[in-house]
Short mmCIF file of C-alpha atoms and ligand atoms in Angstrom, two decimals:
data_model
loop_
_atom_site.label_atom_id
_atom_site.label_comp_id
_atom_site.label_asym_id
_atom_site.label_seq_id
_atom_site.Cartn_x
_atom_site.Cartn_y
_atom_site.Cartn_z
CA MET N 1 -0.02 0.06 -0.11
CA ARG N 2 1.46 3.19 -1.11
CA TYR N 3 0.56 6.80 0.17
CA ASP N 4 3.54 8.63 -1.34
CA TRP N 5 2.31 8.74 -4.88
CA THR N 6 3.68 11.69 -6.74
CA LYS N 7 1.07 13.85 -9.03
CA ALA N 8 3.34 12.83 -12.07
CA GLU N 9 3.11 9.18 -11.26
CA VAL N 10 -0.74 9.44 -11.06
CA GLN N 11 -0.96 11.34 -14.19
CA ALA N 12 1.10 8.60 -15.92
CA ILE N 13 -1.30 6.13 -14.85
CA TYR N 14 -4.28 8.02 -15.90
CA GLU N 15 -2.60 8.55 -19.33
CA THR N 16 -1.90 4.91 -19.93
CA ALA N 17 -3.40 3.37 -23.04
CA LEU N 18 -7.08 2.33 -22.19
CA PRO N 19 -6.57 -1.18 -22.61
CA GLU N 20 -3.19 -1.51 -20.75
CA LEU N 21 -4.85 0.75 -18.11
CA VAL N 22 -7.81 -1.43 -17.83
CA TYR N 23 -5.82 -4.65 -17.63
CA ARG N 24 -3.42 -3.10 -14.87
CA ALA N 25 -6.50 -2.08 -12.86
CA GLN N 26 -8.27 -5.25 -13.11
CA THR N 27 -5.31 -7.00 -12.21
CA VAL N 28 -4.81 -5.07 -9.20
CA HIS N 29 -8.53 -5.46 -8.45
CA ARG N 30 -8.32 -9.27 -8.41
CA GLU N 31 -5.55 -9.25 -5.75
CA PHE N 32 -7.81 -7.38 -3.20
CA HIS N 33 -11.49 -7.87 -4.26
CA GLU N 34 -13.55 -10.53 -5.56
CA PRO N 35 -14.14 -9.60 -9.35
CA ASP N 36 -17.84 -10.70 -9.46
CA ARG N 37 -18.70 -8.84 -6.37
CA VAL N 38 -20.41 -5.45 -6.35
CA GLN N 39 -21.69 -3.62 -3.09
CA THR N 40 -25.13 -2.07 -3.60
CA CYS N 41 -25.78 0.86 -1.50
CA GLN N 42 -28.94 2.84 -0.81
CA LEU N 43 -28.94 6.39 -0.69
CA ILE N 44 -31.81 8.47 1.31
CA SER N 45 -32.10 12.00 1.41
CA ILE N 46 -33.01 12.84 5.27
CA LYS N 47 -33.13 16.61 4.61
CA THR N 48 -33.66 18.16 1.44
CA GLY N 49 -32.80 21.45 -0.20
CA GLY N 50 -32.30 25.03 1.33
CA CYS N 51 -28.43 24.22 1.73
CA PRO N 52 -26.57 27.47 2.27
CA GLU N 53 -23.45 26.17 0.49
CA ASP N 54 -23.06 27.18 -3.33
CA CYS N 55 -21.75 23.99 -4.84
CA ALA N 56 -22.26 24.89 -8.62
CA TYR N 57 -23.22 21.17 -9.14
CA CYS N 58 -25.93 20.75 -6.76
CA PRO N 59 -29.63 21.31 -7.15
CA GLN N 60 -30.11 21.46 -3.46
CA SER N 61 -28.26 24.74 -2.91
CA ALA N 62 -30.39 27.66 -2.02
CA HIS N 63 -28.19 29.73 -4.30
CA TYR N 64 -30.03 28.31 -7.28
CA ASP N 65 -33.40 27.68 -8.43
CA ALA N 66 -33.51 23.93 -9.52
CA GLY N 67 -37.21 23.18 -8.52
CA VAL N 68 -35.95 21.18 -5.71
CA GLU N 69 -38.86 20.82 -2.98
CA ARG N 70 -37.38 21.47 0.35
CA GLN N 71 -38.22 19.01 3.04
CA GLY N 72 -37.28 19.15 6.88
CA LEU N 73 -35.45 16.36 8.63
CA LEU N 74 -37.37 13.04 8.15
CA ASP N 75 -38.76 11.05 11.03
CA PRO N 76 -36.36 8.56 12.26
CA GLU N 77 -38.88 5.51 12.25
CA HIS N 78 -39.48 6.40 8.46
CA VAL N 79 -35.72 6.14 7.61
CA ILE N 80 -35.36 3.04 9.51
CA GLY N 81 -38.33 1.47 7.78
CA VAL N 82 -36.77 2.45 4.37
CA ALA N 83 -33.65 0.69 5.48
CA ARG N 84 -35.40 -2.42 6.51
CA GLU N 85 -37.13 -2.67 3.05
CA ALA N 86 -33.66 -2.21 1.41
CA ALA N 87 -31.99 -4.82 3.66
CA SER N 88 -34.77 -7.10 2.52
CA ARG N 89 -33.64 -6.69 -0.95
CA GLY N 90 -30.06 -7.46 -0.22
CA VAL N 91 -28.71 -3.81 0.12
CA THR N 92 -25.94 -3.71 2.61
CA ARG N 93 -24.99 -0.13 3.04
CA MET N 94 -27.47 2.76 3.80
CA CYS N 95 -26.09 6.27 3.19
CA MET N 96 -28.15 9.12 4.58
CA GLY N 97 -27.65 12.58 3.22
CA ALA N 98 -28.53 15.87 4.47
CA ALA N 99 -28.16 19.19 2.70
CA TRP N 100 -26.74 21.14 5.66
CA ARG N 101 -23.30 23.27 5.66
CA GLU N 102 -22.53 21.53 8.83
CA ALA N 103 -24.30 18.95 11.32
CA PRO N 104 -26.54 20.79 13.67
CA ALA N 105 -26.57 20.79 17.44
CA GLY N 106 -29.43 19.83 19.72
CA ARG N 107 -32.50 18.07 18.49
CA ASP N 108 -31.89 17.34 15.03
CA PHE N 109 -28.54 15.93 15.77
CA GLU N 110 -30.21 13.56 18.33
CA LYS N 111 -32.62 12.46 15.51
CA VAL N 112 -29.66 11.61 13.23
CA LEU N 113 -28.16 9.66 16.00
CA GLU N 114 -31.32 7.70 16.50
CA MET N 115 -31.52 7.06 12.83
CA VAL N 116 -27.96 5.69 12.75
CA ARG N 117 -28.53 3.43 15.76
CA GLY N 118 -31.84 2.09 14.19
CA VAL N 119 -30.21 1.29 10.86
CA SER N 120 -26.94 -0.25 12.22
CA ALA N 121 -28.98 -2.50 14.40
CA LEU N 122 -30.39 -4.13 11.08
CA GLY N 123 -26.62 -5.18 10.51
CA MET N 124 -26.23 -2.66 7.73
CA GLU N 125 -23.28 -0.39 7.09
CA VAL N 126 -24.40 2.96 8.05
CA CYS N 127 -22.94 6.08 6.33
CA CYS N 128 -23.98 9.71 6.86
CA THR N 129 -23.04 12.97 4.97
CA LEU N 130 -24.39 15.86 6.86
CA GLY N 131 -21.57 18.60 5.97
CA MET N 132 -18.72 19.73 8.42
CA LEU N 133 -18.42 17.87 11.50
CA THR N 134 -16.73 18.70 14.82
CA GLU N 135 -14.56 16.03 16.64
CA SER N 136 -17.08 15.61 19.40
CA GLN N 137 -20.00 14.93 16.64
CA ALA N 138 -17.74 12.47 14.97
CA GLU N 139 -17.24 10.82 18.38
CA ARG N 140 -21.08 10.44 19.04
CA LEU N 141 -21.87 9.19 15.65
CA LYS N 142 -19.43 6.64 16.00
CA GLU N 143 -21.02 5.49 19.39
CA ALA N 144 -24.35 5.24 17.74
CA GLY N 145 -23.01 2.72 15.17
CA LEU N 146 -21.90 4.89 12.27
CA THR N 147 -19.53 2.66 9.82
CA ALA N 148 -18.50 5.59 7.45
CA TYR N 149 -18.97 9.41 6.93
CA ASN N 150 -19.15 10.64 3.45
CA HIS N 151 -17.30 14.04 2.61
CA ASN N 152 -16.13 14.46 -0.83
CA LEU N 153 -13.18 16.41 -1.94
CA ASP N 154 -15.15 16.95 -5.24
CA THR N 155 -12.22 18.20 -7.48
CA SER N 156 -8.53 19.31 -7.32
CA PRO N 157 -7.77 22.12 -4.70
CA GLU N 158 -6.80 24.33 -7.86
CA PHE N 159 -10.29 23.92 -9.44
CA TYR N 160 -12.18 23.90 -6.12
CA GLY N 161 -12.64 27.69 -5.99
CA SER N 162 -14.48 27.53 -9.46
CA ILE N 163 -17.16 25.08 -7.93
CA ILE N 164 -17.70 26.26 -4.48
CA THR N 165 -16.95 29.68 -2.87
CA THR N 166 -18.70 29.27 0.52
CA ARG N 167 -15.99 27.02 1.90
CA VAL N 168 -12.24 25.91 1.35
CA TYR N 169 -10.61 22.73 0.58
CA ASP N 170 -8.83 22.77 3.95
CA GLU N 171 -12.12 22.75 5.96
CA ARG N 172 -13.07 19.54 3.96
CA LEU N 173 -9.66 18.02 4.98
CA LYS N 174 -10.30 18.97 8.65
CA THR N 175 -13.66 17.10 8.75
CA LEU N 176 -12.00 14.16 7.44
CA ALA N 177 -9.44 14.18 10.09
CA ALA N 178 -12.07 14.48 12.56
CA VAL N 179 -13.88 11.60 10.97
CA ARG N 180 -10.57 9.46 11.20
CA LYS N 181 -9.97 10.56 14.73
CA ALA N 182 -13.23 9.08 15.84
CA GLY N 183 -12.57 5.55 14.20
CA ILE N 184 -14.94 6.03 11.44
CA THR N 185 -14.45 4.93 7.92
CA VAL N 186 -13.90 7.43 5.25
CA CYS N 187 -16.25 7.82 2.16
CA CYS N 188 -14.31 10.54 -0.05
CA GLY N 189 -14.23 11.06 -3.76
CA GLY N 190 -15.26 13.51 -6.41
CA ILE N 191 -17.29 14.52 -9.41
CA LEU N 192 -15.90 14.55 -12.95
CA GLY N 193 -17.42 16.52 -15.85
CA MET N 194 -17.73 19.92 -14.11
CA GLY N 195 -15.48 21.56 -16.75
CA GLU N 196 -12.35 20.50 -14.93
CA LYS N 197 -9.33 19.70 -16.95
CA GLU N 198 -7.39 16.31 -16.91
CA SER N 199 -4.95 17.68 -14.55
CA ASP N 200 -7.82 18.22 -12.16
CA ARG N 201 -9.01 14.74 -12.17
CA VAL N 202 -5.38 13.68 -11.52
CA GLY N 203 -5.07 16.29 -8.92
CA LEU N 204 -8.08 14.91 -7.03
CA LEU N 205 -6.97 11.20 -7.45
CA TRP N 206 -3.82 12.25 -6.11
CA GLN N 207 -5.22 13.97 -3.09
CA LEU N 208 -7.23 10.92 -2.17
CA ALA N 209 -4.22 8.53 -2.74
CA THR N 210 -1.99 10.40 -0.49
CA LEU N 211 -4.52 10.33 2.38
CA LYS N 212 -3.18 7.84 5.12
CA PRO N 213 -4.97 5.48 5.39
CA HIS N 214 -6.77 5.83 2.05
CA PRO N 215 -10.72 6.33 2.17
CA GLU N 216 -12.22 2.97 2.37
CA SER N 217 -14.77 3.99 -0.08
CA VAL N 218 -13.95 6.23 -3.04
CA PRO N 219 -17.26 7.37 -4.93
CA ILE N 220 -16.44 8.53 -8.50
CA ASN N 221 -19.47 10.74 -9.74
CA MET N 222 -20.15 11.78 -13.14
CA LEU N 223 -21.96 15.37 -13.10
CA VAL N 224 -25.86 15.18 -13.42
CA ARG N 225 -26.45 18.27 -15.21
CA VAL N 226 -29.49 19.99 -13.56
CA GLU N 227 -31.44 22.88 -15.08
CA GLY N 228 -31.07 25.75 -12.86
CA THR N 229 -27.56 25.12 -11.57
CA PRO N 230 -24.65 26.94 -12.95
CA LEU N 231 -23.46 23.71 -14.52
CA ALA N 232 -26.71 22.82 -16.29
CA SER N 233 -25.21 23.35 -19.79
CA ILE N 234 -21.65 22.25 -19.38
CA PRO N 235 -20.61 19.74 -22.23
CA PRO N 236 -21.09 16.21 -21.12
CA LEU N 237 -17.97 14.09 -20.11
CA ASP N 238 -16.65 11.44 -22.32
CA PRO N 239 -17.61 8.26 -20.29
CA LEU N 240 -14.01 6.93 -20.95
CA GLU N 241 -12.78 9.56 -18.73
CA MET N 242 -14.93 7.91 -15.93
CA VAL N 243 -13.45 4.55 -16.75
CA ARG N 244 -9.74 6.11 -16.63
CA ALA N 245 -10.47 7.62 -13.36
CA ILE N 246 -11.84 4.35 -12.06
CA ALA N 247 -8.94 2.43 -13.16
CA THR N 248 -6.54 5.03 -11.69
CA ALA N 249 -8.28 4.94 -8.32
CA ARG N 250 -8.15 1.28 -8.13
CA ILE N 251 -4.56 1.17 -8.98
CA VAL N 252 -3.56 3.92 -6.57
CA MET N 253 -5.94 2.85 -3.80
CA PRO N 254 -5.99 -0.98 -4.30
CA ALA N 255 -7.90 -2.04 -1.16
CA SER N 256 -10.76 0.87 -1.26
CA ARG N 257 -14.10 0.34 -2.54
CA VAL N 258 -14.56 2.25 -5.63
CA ARG N 259 -18.17 3.37 -6.11
CA LEU N 260 -19.53 4.25 -9.43
CA ALA N 261 -21.73 6.83 -7.96
CA ALA N 262 -24.11 9.48 -9.39
CA GLY N 263 -24.48 9.94 -13.17
CA ARG N 264 -24.80 6.28 -14.01
CA LYS N 265 -27.98 6.84 -15.59
CA GLN N 266 -26.08 8.69 -18.36
CA LEU N 267 -23.65 5.55 -19.12
CA SER N 268 -24.74 2.96 -21.35
CA PRO N 269 -24.45 -0.73 -20.05
CA GLU N 270 -21.36 -1.16 -21.90
CA ALA N 271 -19.62 2.03 -20.44
CA VAL N 272 -20.89 0.78 -16.90
CA THR N 273 -19.42 -2.79 -17.75
CA LEU N 274 -16.04 -1.16 -18.54
CA CYS N 275 -16.32 0.71 -15.37
CA PHE N 276 -16.53 -2.51 -13.47
CA LEU N 277 -13.66 -3.88 -15.44
CA ALA N 278 -11.72 -0.96 -14.36
CA GLY N 279 -12.34 -1.91 -10.76
CA ALA N 280 -15.59 -0.15 -9.59
CA ASN N 281 -17.22 -2.46 -7.10
CA SER N 282 -19.88 -0.55 -5.54
CA ILE N 283 -22.99 1.18 -6.81
CA PHE N 284 -25.82 3.12 -5.59
CA VAL N 285 -29.33 1.35 -6.26
CA GLY N 286 -32.87 2.93 -6.21
CA GLU N 287 -34.47 5.21 -8.28
CA LYS N 288 -33.19 8.55 -6.96
CA LEU N 289 -29.77 9.64 -5.61
CA LEU N 290 -30.80 12.46 -3.31
CA THR N 291 -32.54 14.48 -5.84
CA THR N 292 -31.12 13.38 -9.15
CA PRO N 293 -32.25 10.15 -11.27
CA ASN N 294 -30.79 6.90 -11.07
CA PRO N 295 -31.40 3.63 -13.13
CA GLY N 296 -34.47 1.95 -11.38
CA ARG N 297 -34.29 -1.13 -9.07
CA ASP N 298 -35.18 -3.57 -11.92
CA GLU N 299 -32.51 -2.20 -14.41
CA ASP N 300 -29.98 -2.43 -11.71
CA GLU N 301 -30.92 -6.01 -10.93
CA GLU N 302 -31.05 -6.87 -14.90
CA LEU N 303 -27.66 -5.45 -15.39
CA LEU N 304 -25.86 -7.21 -12.63
CA GLN N 305 -27.64 -10.29 -13.58
CA SER N 306 -26.70 -9.87 -17.14
CA LEU N 307 -23.11 -9.64 -16.14
CA GLY N 308 -23.14 -12.53 -13.65
CA MET N 309 -22.20 -10.01 -10.86
CA LYS N 310 -23.26 -10.78 -6.97
CA PRO N 311 -23.98 -8.33 -4.35
CA LEU N 312 -21.31 -8.11 -1.58
CA GLU N 313 -22.13 -9.14 1.85
CA SER N 314 -22.28 -6.64 4.50
CA HIS N 315 -19.12 -6.33 6.82
CA ALA N 316 -21.17 -4.42 9.51
CA GLY N 317 -21.55 -7.49 11.36
S1 SF4 O 1 -23.50 19.56 -2.40
FE1 SF4 O 1 -24.01 19.32 -0.10
S2 SF4 O 1 -22.96 21.14 0.74
FE2 SF4 O 1 -23.06 21.41 -1.52
S3 SF4 O 1 -24.96 22.73 -1.87
FE3 SF4 O 1 -25.54 20.55 -2.20
S4 SF4 O 1 -26.26 19.91 -0.03
FE4 SF4 O 1 -25.00 21.71 0.15
#
């Protein structure tokens, strides 16, 4: 396991001829993972819209009018019910997302803890994304049974300011450190297709690959261009860039789960297959990812079945 990758090394990997890159990634993948297994994760928005941050890709930002209906924090019973139903379909990880700048104090945080306790009691892995977190909040989430905390770096530090102006990269790194300190695993990745250059995609992968330890889960998202957000009319990303990024992530962070996250609906079944070949071994299932569309449940099942892939068992115990 290496944490001292140089940017030039990551770039050289990223630029390898595609067949060679995919072959290399698949070789690494087989050393660390079962090649026919894919983890299915369910994402639920527990608090939607009205976020004070200005992430240019996000329909939940209060800065843009993307037609997202705001919804306050859901009732823990409801969330636990959704998780129970997902578990009965073989889903092993429940990810709960809230559109907050930072995790709140008081009653709302207690409610989130109740959700974490309830979902964890079902034997599922539980992940939350609640914005910035203090060390003591991270500790309380850990006590409640939280498996992972999602906090994406989104892109390279150089491009970050073109996408978000309401916070800085270092604040992201600080929350990641608080999560680590509490003994919670890290889910951290980014979004491709936001108008960044190849060097920014490499810069993001390099940042992730030099975190010690590596994030256990690395979501690679393809921008979903939502009307009303500043990135609505950005040209679509070549799906092969997704393949390159996933393969590079697999090579530089061999033991991590690399998640083909948002934007899967924009990829053909062949492109998704190439992403699996490149080392992706986790997907989101369900018709919606927070507020953007995802392939339906049947489509997901059909694809995995046609590829002969099986769901990964939960490690939550
Ligand atoms: S990505 Fe998260 S932090 Fe950014 S605007 Fe959307 S909900 Fe808020």
